[in-house]
mmCIF file of C-alpha atoms in Angstrom:
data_model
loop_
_atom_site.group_PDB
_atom_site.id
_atom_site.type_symbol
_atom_site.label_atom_id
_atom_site.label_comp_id
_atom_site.label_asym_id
_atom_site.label_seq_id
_atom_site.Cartn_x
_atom_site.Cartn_y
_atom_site.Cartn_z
ATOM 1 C CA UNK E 27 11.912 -10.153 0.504
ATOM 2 C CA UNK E 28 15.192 -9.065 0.328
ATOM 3 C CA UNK E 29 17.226 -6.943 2.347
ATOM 4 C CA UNK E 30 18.297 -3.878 0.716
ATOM 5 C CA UNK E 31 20.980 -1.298 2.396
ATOM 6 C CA UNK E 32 19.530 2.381 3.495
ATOM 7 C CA UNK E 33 21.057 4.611 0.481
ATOM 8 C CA UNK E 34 19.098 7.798 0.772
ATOM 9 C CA UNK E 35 20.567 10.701 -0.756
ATOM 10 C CA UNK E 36 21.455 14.043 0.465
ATOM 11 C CA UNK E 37 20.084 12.779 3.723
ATOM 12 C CA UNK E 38 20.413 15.458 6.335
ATOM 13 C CA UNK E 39 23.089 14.853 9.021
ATOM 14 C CA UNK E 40 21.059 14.425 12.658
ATOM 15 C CA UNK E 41 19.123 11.546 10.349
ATOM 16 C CA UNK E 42 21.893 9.708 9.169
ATOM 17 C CA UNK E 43 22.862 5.888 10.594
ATOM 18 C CA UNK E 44 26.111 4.455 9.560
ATOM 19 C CA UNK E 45 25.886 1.290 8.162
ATOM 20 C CA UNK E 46 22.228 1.172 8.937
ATOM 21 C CA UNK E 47 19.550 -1.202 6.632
ATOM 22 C CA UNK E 48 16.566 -0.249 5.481
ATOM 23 C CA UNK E 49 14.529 -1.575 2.337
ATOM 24 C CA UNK E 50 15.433 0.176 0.064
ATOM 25 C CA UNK E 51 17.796 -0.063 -3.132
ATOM 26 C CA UNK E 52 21.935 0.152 -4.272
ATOM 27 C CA UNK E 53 23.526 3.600 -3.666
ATOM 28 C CA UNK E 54 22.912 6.068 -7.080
ATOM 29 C CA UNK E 55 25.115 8.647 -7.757
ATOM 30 C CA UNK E 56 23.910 11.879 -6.657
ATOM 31 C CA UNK E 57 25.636 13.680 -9.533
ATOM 32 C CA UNK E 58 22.973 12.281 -11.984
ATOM 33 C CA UNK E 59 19.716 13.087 -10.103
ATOM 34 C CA UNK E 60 16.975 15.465 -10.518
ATOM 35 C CA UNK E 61 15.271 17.160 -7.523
ATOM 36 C CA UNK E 62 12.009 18.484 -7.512
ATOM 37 C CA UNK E 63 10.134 19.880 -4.986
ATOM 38 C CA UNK E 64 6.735 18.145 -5.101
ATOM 39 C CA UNK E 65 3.507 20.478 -4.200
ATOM 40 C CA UNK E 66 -0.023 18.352 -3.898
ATOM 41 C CA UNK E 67 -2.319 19.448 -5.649
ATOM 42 C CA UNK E 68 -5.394 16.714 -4.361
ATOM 43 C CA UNK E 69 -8.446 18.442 -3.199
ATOM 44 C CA UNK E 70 -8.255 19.173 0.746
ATOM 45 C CA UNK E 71 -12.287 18.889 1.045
ATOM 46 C CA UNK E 72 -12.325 15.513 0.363
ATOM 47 C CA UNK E 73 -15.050 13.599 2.671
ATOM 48 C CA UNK E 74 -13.611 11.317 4.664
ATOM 49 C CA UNK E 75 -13.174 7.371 3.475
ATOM 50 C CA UNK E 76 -15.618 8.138 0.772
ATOM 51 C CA UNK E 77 -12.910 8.143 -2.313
ATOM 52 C CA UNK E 78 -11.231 4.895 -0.803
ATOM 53 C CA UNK E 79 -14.536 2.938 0.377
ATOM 54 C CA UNK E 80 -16.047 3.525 -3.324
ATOM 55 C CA UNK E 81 -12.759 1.936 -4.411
ATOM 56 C CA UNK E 82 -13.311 -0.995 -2.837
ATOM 57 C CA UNK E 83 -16.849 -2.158 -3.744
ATOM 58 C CA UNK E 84 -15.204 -1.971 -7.444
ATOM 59 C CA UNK E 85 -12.447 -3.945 -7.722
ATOM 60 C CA UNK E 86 -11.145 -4.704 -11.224
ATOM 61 C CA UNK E 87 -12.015 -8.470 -12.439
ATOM 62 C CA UNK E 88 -8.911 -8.921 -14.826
ATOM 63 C CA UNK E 89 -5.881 -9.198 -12.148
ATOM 64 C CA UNK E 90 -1.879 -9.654 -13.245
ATOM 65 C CA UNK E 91 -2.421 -7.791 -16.812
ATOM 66 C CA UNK E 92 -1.191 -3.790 -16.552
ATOM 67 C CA UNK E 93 -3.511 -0.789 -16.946
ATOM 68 C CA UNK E 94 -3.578 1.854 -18.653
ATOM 69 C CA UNK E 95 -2.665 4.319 -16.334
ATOM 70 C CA UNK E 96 0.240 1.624 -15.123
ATOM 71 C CA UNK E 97 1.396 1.578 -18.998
ATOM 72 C CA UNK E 98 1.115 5.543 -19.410
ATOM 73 C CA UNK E 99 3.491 5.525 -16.211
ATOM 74 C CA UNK E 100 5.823 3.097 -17.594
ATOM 75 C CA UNK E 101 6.400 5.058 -21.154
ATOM 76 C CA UNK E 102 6.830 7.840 -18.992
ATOM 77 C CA UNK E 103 9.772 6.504 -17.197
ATOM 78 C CA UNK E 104 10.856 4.716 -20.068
ATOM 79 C CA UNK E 105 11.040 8.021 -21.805
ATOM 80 C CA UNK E 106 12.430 9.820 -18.853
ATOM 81 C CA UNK E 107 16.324 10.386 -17.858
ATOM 82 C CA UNK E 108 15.571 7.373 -15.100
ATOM 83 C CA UNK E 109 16.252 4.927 -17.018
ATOM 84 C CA UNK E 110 20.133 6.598 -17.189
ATOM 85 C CA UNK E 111 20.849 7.052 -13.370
ATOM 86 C CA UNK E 112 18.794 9.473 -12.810
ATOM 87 C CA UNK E 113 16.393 10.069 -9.502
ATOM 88 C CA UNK E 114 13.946 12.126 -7.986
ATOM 89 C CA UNK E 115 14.419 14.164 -4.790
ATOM 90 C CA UNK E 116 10.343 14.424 -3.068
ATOM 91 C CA UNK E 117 9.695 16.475 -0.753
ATOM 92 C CA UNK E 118 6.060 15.349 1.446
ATOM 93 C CA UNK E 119 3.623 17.295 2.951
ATOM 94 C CA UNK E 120 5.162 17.792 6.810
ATOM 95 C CA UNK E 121 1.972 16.396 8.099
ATOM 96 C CA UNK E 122 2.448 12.954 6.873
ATOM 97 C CA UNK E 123 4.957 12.196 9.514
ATOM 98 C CA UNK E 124 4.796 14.800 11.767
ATOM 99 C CA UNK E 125 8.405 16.655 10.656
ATOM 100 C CA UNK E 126 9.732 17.292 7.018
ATOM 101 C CA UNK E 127 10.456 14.615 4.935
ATOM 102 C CA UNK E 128 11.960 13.754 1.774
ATOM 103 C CA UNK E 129 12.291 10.620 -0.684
ATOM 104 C CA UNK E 130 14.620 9.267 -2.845
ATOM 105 C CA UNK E 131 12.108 7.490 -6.500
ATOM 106 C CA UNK E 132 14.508 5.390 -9.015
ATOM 107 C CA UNK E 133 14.640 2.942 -11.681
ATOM 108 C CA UNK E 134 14.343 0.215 -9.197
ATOM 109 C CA UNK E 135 11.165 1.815 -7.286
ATOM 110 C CA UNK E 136 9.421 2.179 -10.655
ATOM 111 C CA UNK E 137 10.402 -1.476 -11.280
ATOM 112 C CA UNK E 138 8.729 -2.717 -8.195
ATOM 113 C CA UNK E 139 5.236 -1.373 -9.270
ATOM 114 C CA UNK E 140 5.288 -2.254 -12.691
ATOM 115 C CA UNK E 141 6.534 -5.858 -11.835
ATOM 116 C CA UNK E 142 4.595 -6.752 -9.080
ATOM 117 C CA UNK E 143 8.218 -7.152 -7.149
ATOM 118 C CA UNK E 144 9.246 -6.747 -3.645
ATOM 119 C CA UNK E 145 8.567 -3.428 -2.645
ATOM 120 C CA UNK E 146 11.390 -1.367 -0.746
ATOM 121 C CA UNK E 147 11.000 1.664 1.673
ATOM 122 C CA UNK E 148 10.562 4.448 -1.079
ATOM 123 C CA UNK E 149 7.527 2.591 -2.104
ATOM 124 C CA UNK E 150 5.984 2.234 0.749
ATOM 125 C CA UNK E 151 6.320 5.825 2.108
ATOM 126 C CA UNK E 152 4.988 7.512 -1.188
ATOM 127 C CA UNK E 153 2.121 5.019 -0.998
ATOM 128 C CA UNK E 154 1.083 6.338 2.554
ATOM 129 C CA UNK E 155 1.840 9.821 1.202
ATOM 130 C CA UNK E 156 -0.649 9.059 -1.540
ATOM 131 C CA UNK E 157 -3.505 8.187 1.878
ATOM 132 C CA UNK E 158 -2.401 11.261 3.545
ATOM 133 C CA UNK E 159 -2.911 13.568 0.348
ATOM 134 C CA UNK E 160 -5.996 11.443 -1.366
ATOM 135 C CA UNK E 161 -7.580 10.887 2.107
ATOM 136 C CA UNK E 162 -6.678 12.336 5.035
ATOM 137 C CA UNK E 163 -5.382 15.854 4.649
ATOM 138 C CA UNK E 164 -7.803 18.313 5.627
ATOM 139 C CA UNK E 165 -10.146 16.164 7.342
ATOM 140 C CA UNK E 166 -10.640 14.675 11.216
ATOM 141 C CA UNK E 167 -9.334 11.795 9.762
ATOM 142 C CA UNK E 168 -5.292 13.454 10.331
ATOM 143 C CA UNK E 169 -6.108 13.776 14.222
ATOM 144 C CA UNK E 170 -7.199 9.948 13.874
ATOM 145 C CA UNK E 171 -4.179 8.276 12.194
ATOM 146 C CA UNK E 172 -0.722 8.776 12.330
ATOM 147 C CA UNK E 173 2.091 7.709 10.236
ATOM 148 C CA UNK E 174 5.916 6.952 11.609
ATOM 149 C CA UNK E 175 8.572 6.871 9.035
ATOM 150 C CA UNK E 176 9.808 3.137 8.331
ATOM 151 C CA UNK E 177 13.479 4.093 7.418
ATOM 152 C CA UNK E 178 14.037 5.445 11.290
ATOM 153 C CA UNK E 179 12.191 2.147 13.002
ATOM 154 C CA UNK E 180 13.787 -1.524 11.670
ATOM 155 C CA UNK E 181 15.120 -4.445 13.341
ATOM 156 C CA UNK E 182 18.537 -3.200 12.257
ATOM 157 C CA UNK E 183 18.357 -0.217 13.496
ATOM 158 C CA UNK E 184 17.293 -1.212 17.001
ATOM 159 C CA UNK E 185 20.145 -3.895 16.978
ATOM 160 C CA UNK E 186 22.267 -1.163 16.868
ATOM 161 C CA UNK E 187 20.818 1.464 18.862
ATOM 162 C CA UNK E 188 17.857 0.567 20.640
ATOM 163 C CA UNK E 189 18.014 3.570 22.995
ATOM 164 C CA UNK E 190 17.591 5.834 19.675
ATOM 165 C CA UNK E 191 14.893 4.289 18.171
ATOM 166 C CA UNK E 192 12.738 4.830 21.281
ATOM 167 C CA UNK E 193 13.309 7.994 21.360
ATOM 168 C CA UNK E 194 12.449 8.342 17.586
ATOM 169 C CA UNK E 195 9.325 7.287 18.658
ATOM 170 C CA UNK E 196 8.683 8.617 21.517
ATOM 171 C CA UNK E 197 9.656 12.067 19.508
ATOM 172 C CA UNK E 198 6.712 10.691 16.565
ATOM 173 C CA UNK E 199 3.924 10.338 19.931
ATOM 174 C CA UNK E 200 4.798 13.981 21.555
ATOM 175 C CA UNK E 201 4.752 16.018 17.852
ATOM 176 C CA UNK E 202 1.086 14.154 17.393
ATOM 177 C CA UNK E 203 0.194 16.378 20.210
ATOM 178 C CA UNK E 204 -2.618 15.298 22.575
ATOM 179 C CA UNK E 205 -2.707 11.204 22.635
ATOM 180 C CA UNK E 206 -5.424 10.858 25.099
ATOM 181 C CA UNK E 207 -7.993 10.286 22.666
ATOM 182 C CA UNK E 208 -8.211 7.267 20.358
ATOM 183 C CA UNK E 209 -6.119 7.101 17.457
ATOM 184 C CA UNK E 210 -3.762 4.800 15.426
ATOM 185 C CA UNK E 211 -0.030 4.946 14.880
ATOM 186 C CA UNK E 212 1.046 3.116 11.915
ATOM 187 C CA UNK E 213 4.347 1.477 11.411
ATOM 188 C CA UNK E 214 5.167 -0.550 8.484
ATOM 189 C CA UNK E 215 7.920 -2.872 10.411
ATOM 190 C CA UNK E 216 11.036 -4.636 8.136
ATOM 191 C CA UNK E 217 12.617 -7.685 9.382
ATOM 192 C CA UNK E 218 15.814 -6.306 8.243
ATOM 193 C CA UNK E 219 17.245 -9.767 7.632
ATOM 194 C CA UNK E 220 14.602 -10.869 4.922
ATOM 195 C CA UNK E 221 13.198 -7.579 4.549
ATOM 196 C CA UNK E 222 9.201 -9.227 5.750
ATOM 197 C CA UNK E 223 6.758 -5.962 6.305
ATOM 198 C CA UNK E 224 4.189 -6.450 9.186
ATOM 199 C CA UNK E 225 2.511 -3.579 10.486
ATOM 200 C CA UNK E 226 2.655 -2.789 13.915
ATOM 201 C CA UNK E 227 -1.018 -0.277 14.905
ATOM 202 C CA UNK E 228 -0.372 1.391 18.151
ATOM 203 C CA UNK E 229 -3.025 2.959 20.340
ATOM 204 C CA UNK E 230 -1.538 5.228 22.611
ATOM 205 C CA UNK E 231 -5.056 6.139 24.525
ATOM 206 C CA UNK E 232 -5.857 2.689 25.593
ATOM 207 C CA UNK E 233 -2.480 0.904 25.414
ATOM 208 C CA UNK E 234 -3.216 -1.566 22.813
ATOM 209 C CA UNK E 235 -0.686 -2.410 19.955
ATOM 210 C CA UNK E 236 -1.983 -4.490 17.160
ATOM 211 C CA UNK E 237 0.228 -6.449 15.311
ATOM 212 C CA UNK E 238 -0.792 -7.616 11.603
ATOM 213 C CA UNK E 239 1.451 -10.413 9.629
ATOM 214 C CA UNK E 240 0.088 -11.818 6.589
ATOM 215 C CA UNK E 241 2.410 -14.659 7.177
ATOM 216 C CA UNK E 242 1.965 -16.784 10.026
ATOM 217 C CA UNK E 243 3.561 -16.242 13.560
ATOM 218 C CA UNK E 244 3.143 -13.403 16.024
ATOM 219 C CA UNK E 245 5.335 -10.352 17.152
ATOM 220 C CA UNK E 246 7.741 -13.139 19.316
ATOM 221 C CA UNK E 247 9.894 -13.672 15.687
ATOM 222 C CA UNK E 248 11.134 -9.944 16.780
ATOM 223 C CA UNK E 249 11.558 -9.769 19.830
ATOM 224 C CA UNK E 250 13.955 -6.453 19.601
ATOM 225 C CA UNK E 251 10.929 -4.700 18.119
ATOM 226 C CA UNK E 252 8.150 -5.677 21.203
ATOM 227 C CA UNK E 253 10.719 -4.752 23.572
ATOM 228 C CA UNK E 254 11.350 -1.328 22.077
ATOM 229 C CA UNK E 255 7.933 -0.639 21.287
ATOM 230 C CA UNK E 256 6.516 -1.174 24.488
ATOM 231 C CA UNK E 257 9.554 1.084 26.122
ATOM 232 C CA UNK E 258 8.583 3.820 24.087
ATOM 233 C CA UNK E 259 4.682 3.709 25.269
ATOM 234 C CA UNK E 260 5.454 3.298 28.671
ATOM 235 C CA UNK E 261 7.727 6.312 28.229
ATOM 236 C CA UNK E 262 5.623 8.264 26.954
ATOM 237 C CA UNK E 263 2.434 7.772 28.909
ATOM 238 C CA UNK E 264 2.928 5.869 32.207
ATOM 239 C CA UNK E 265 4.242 2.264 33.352
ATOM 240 C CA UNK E 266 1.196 0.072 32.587
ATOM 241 C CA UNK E 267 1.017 -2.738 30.391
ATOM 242 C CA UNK E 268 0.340 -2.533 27.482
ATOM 243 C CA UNK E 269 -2.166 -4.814 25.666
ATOM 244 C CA UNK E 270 -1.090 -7.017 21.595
ATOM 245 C CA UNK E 271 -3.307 -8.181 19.697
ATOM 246 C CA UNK E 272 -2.643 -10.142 17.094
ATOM 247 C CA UNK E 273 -5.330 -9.967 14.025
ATOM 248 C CA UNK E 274 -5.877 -12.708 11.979
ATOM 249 C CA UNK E 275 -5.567 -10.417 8.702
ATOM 250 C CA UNK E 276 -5.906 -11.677 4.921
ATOM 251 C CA UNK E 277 -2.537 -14.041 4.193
ATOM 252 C CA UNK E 278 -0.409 -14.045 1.383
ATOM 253 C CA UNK E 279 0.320 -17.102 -1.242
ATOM 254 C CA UNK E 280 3.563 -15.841 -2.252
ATOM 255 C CA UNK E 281 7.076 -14.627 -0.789
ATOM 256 C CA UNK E 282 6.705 -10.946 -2.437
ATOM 257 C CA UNK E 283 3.144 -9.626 -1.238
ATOM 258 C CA UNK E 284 3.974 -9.021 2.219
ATOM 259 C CA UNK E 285 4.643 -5.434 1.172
ATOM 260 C CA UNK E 286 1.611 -4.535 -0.631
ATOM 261 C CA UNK E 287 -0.541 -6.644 2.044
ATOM 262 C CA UNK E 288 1.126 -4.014 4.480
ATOM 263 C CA UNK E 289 -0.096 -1.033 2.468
ATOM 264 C CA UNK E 290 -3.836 -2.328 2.406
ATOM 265 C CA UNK E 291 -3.770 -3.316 5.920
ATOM 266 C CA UNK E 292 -3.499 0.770 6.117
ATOM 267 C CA UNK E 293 -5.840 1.586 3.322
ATOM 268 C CA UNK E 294 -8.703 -0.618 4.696
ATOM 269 C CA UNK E 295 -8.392 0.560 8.675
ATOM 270 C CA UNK E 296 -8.447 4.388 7.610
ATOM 271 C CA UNK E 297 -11.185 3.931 4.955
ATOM 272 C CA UNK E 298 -13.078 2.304 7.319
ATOM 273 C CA UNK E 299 -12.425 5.106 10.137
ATOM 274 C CA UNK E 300 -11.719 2.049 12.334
ATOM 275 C CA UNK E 301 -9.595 3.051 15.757
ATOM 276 C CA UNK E 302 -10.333 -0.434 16.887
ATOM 277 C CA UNK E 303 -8.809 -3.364 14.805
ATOM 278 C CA UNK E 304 -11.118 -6.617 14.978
ATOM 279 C CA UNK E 305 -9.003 -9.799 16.168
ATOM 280 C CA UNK E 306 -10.584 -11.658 13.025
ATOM 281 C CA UNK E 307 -10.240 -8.412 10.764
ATOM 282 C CA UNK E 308 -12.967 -6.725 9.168
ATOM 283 C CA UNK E 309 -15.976 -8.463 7.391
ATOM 284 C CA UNK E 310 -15.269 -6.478 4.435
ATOM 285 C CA UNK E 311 -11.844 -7.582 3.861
ATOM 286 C CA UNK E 312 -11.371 -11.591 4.972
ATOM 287 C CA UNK E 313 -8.750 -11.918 2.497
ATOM 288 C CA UNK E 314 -6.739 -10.123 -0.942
ATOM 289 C CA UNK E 315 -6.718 -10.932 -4.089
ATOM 290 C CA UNK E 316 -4.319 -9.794 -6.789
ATOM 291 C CA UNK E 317 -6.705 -7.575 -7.991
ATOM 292 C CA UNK E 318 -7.315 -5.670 -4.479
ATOM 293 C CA UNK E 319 -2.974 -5.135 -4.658
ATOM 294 C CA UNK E 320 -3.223 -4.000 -8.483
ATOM 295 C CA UNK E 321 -5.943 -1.639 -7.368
ATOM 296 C CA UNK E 322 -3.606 -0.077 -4.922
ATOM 297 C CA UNK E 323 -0.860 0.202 -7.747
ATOM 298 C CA UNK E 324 -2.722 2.066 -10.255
ATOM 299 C CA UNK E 325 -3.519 4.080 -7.323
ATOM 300 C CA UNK E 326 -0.159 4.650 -6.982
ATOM 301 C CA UNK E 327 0.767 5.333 -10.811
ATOM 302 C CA UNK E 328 -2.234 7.762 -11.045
ATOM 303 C CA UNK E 329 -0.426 9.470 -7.849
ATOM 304 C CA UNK E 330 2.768 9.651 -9.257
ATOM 305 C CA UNK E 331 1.561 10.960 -13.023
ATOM 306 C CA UNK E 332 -1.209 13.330 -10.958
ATOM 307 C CA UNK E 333 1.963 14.855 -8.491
ATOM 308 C CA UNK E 334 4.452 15.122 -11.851
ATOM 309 C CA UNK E 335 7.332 13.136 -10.042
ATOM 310 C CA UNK E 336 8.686 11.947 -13.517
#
C-alpha cells in the first residue's frame, strides 16, 4: 500500500503536524471544495448487531462485478463537480471518536471504492462512521467499543513525536470515561512507510491489546507503535503489564486488501458484541472472500448516497 502524505484541509491548528504522513491522498486546492455539514439520519433504535449479523449470513455469490448501488454512486460522482477538484468537507457525529471531527472525501477516495484500490485514511474513517451511525449509536453497544482517529496515531507520527501521540491517546482513554469495565479500543494502525493497516484492539479493563495482521508477522515489525501503546496504558491505569495477543485472523492474497481486511476485522468483533478476541478468530469468520470486502463497499456507497455527501 502506498504511502500517501496527511493533506487534510482546513484542519484546525492544535491538530496540525508538519510534515506528518498519514494515508491519505495529494494536497487539493481548498478554493475548489464544497463543505457540507453532514447530519445522520440512520435510525438510533437500531438493535444491536442485528442489521450487521443478518448481513453476514447473506453474502453476495457474484464477487469483483459492481452493484447497483456501487454504479448509482459512481454516476453520481461522475456527474458531480468531483470529478473537477472539487471535495467534500464531513463533519461526524462527536461520538465516533470521542471529540469533533471532520473529513476531507475526493476523487481519489471515490476511486478507491469503486476500484477495489488501496484504501487511504478518509476511507477508512467514514467506514467506521458508517458502524457508529448503522450500529452503534444509541445502543450499549457505544459504551462497548471505542474508536481512535487513525490520522493522530501512525508510525510517522510517533517517529516524530512519540511523547504526543501518547498523550493523544491517553486523551482518547480519559474522554471514554469510566474504563474499568470491558470494552474495546480500536485503532486502524498504518505502517507509514508502505502504508500496511493492522488493527491494534485494546482492552483497557484487563490490560490486553490484541493485535490483528492479515499478513504474516506480529506487532515486533513496529516496534515504535508497542512501545507507545503500552506507555499510554500504563499511563493511564497503573504500571502492570500489559498482555498481546496476536489472532490468527483471515489473510489476504493480495498487496491491496489489507485495508478492507482492517475494516471487517471491526465489523465482525462489534457485530458479534465480542469484548474478547479469540486467538484463532471467530468460527464465523476463518477467512474473507472478495465478496465479504464488496459487501462492506456497497455498504459504504449506500452510506454515502443515504448521508447525501455528493
Amino acid at each position: 500500500m502506498r504511502d500517501a502524505v496527511g493533506s487534510f484541509v482546513g484542519w484546525s491548528s492544535d491538530l496540525i503536524f508538519p510534515d506528518a504522513e498519514t494515508p491519505t491522498r495529494p494536497t487539493h486546492k481548498v478554493g475548489k471544495g464544497i463543505s457540507r455539514r453532514i447530519e445522520s439520519v440512520a435510525s438510533q433504535k437500531e438493535v444491536p448487531g442485528r442489521k450487521l449479523k443478518s448481513a453476514a449470513k447473506d453474502i453476495p455469490t457474484t464477487s469483483g462485478t459492481k452493484s447497483q448501488i456501487m454504479m448509482r454512486l459512481e454516476k453520481m460522482v461522475d456527474e458531480s463537480d468531483i470529478m473537477h477538484g472539487a471535495i467534500r468537507s464531513i463533519d461526524f457525529d462527536e461520538g465516533v471518536f470521542g471529540a469533533a471531527h471532520f473529513e476531507i472525501i475526493a476523487k481519489e477516495d471515490m476511486q478507491q471504492l469503486f476500484e477495489h484500490d488501496e484504501l487511504g485514511i478518509a476511507v477508512i474513517h467514514t467506514y467506521i462512521w458508517y458502524m457508529y451511525v448503522t450500529l452503534m449509536r444509541g445502543t450499549e453497544l457505544c459504551n462497548r467499543f471505542n474508536f481512535i482517529v487513525a490520522s493522530r496515531i501512525n508510525a510517522t507520527l510517533i517517529t516524530k513525536n512519540p511523547t504526543s501521540v501518547k498523550n493523544d491517546l491517553v486523551d482518547r482513554f480519559m474522554a471514554a470515561g469510566d474504563n474499568t469495565t470491558p470494552s474495546l479500543y480500536f485503532l486502524p494502525f498504518n505502517s507509514g512507510n508502505g502504508g500496511h493497516w493492522v488493527l491494534v484492539a485494546m482492552d483497557l479493563s484487563r490490560l490486553i491489546v490484541y493485535y490483528l495482521d492479515s499478513l504474516s508477522g506480529d506487532w515486533s515489525k513496529y516496534p515504535s507503535m508497542k512501545k507507545t501503546v503500552d506507555a499510554s496504558k500504563k499511563n493511564y491505569r497503573n504500571r502492570k503489564d500489559i498482555t498481546w495477543v496476536r489472532v490468527q485472523c483471515p489473510q489476504q492474497n493480495n498487496s491491496v486488501d489489507c485495508g478492507f481486511f482492517v475494516l471487517r476485522f471491526m465489523r465482525d468483533i462489534i457485530a458479534l458484541n465480542r469484548i474478547d478476541i479469540p486467538k484463532m478468530y471467530f468460527e464465523e469468520y476463518k477467512s474473507y472472500s472478495r465478496a465479504h470486502l464488496d459487501e462492506m463497499k456497497d455498504e459504504l456507497c449506500q452510506f454515502i448516497v443515504d448521508q447525501r455527501i455528493i
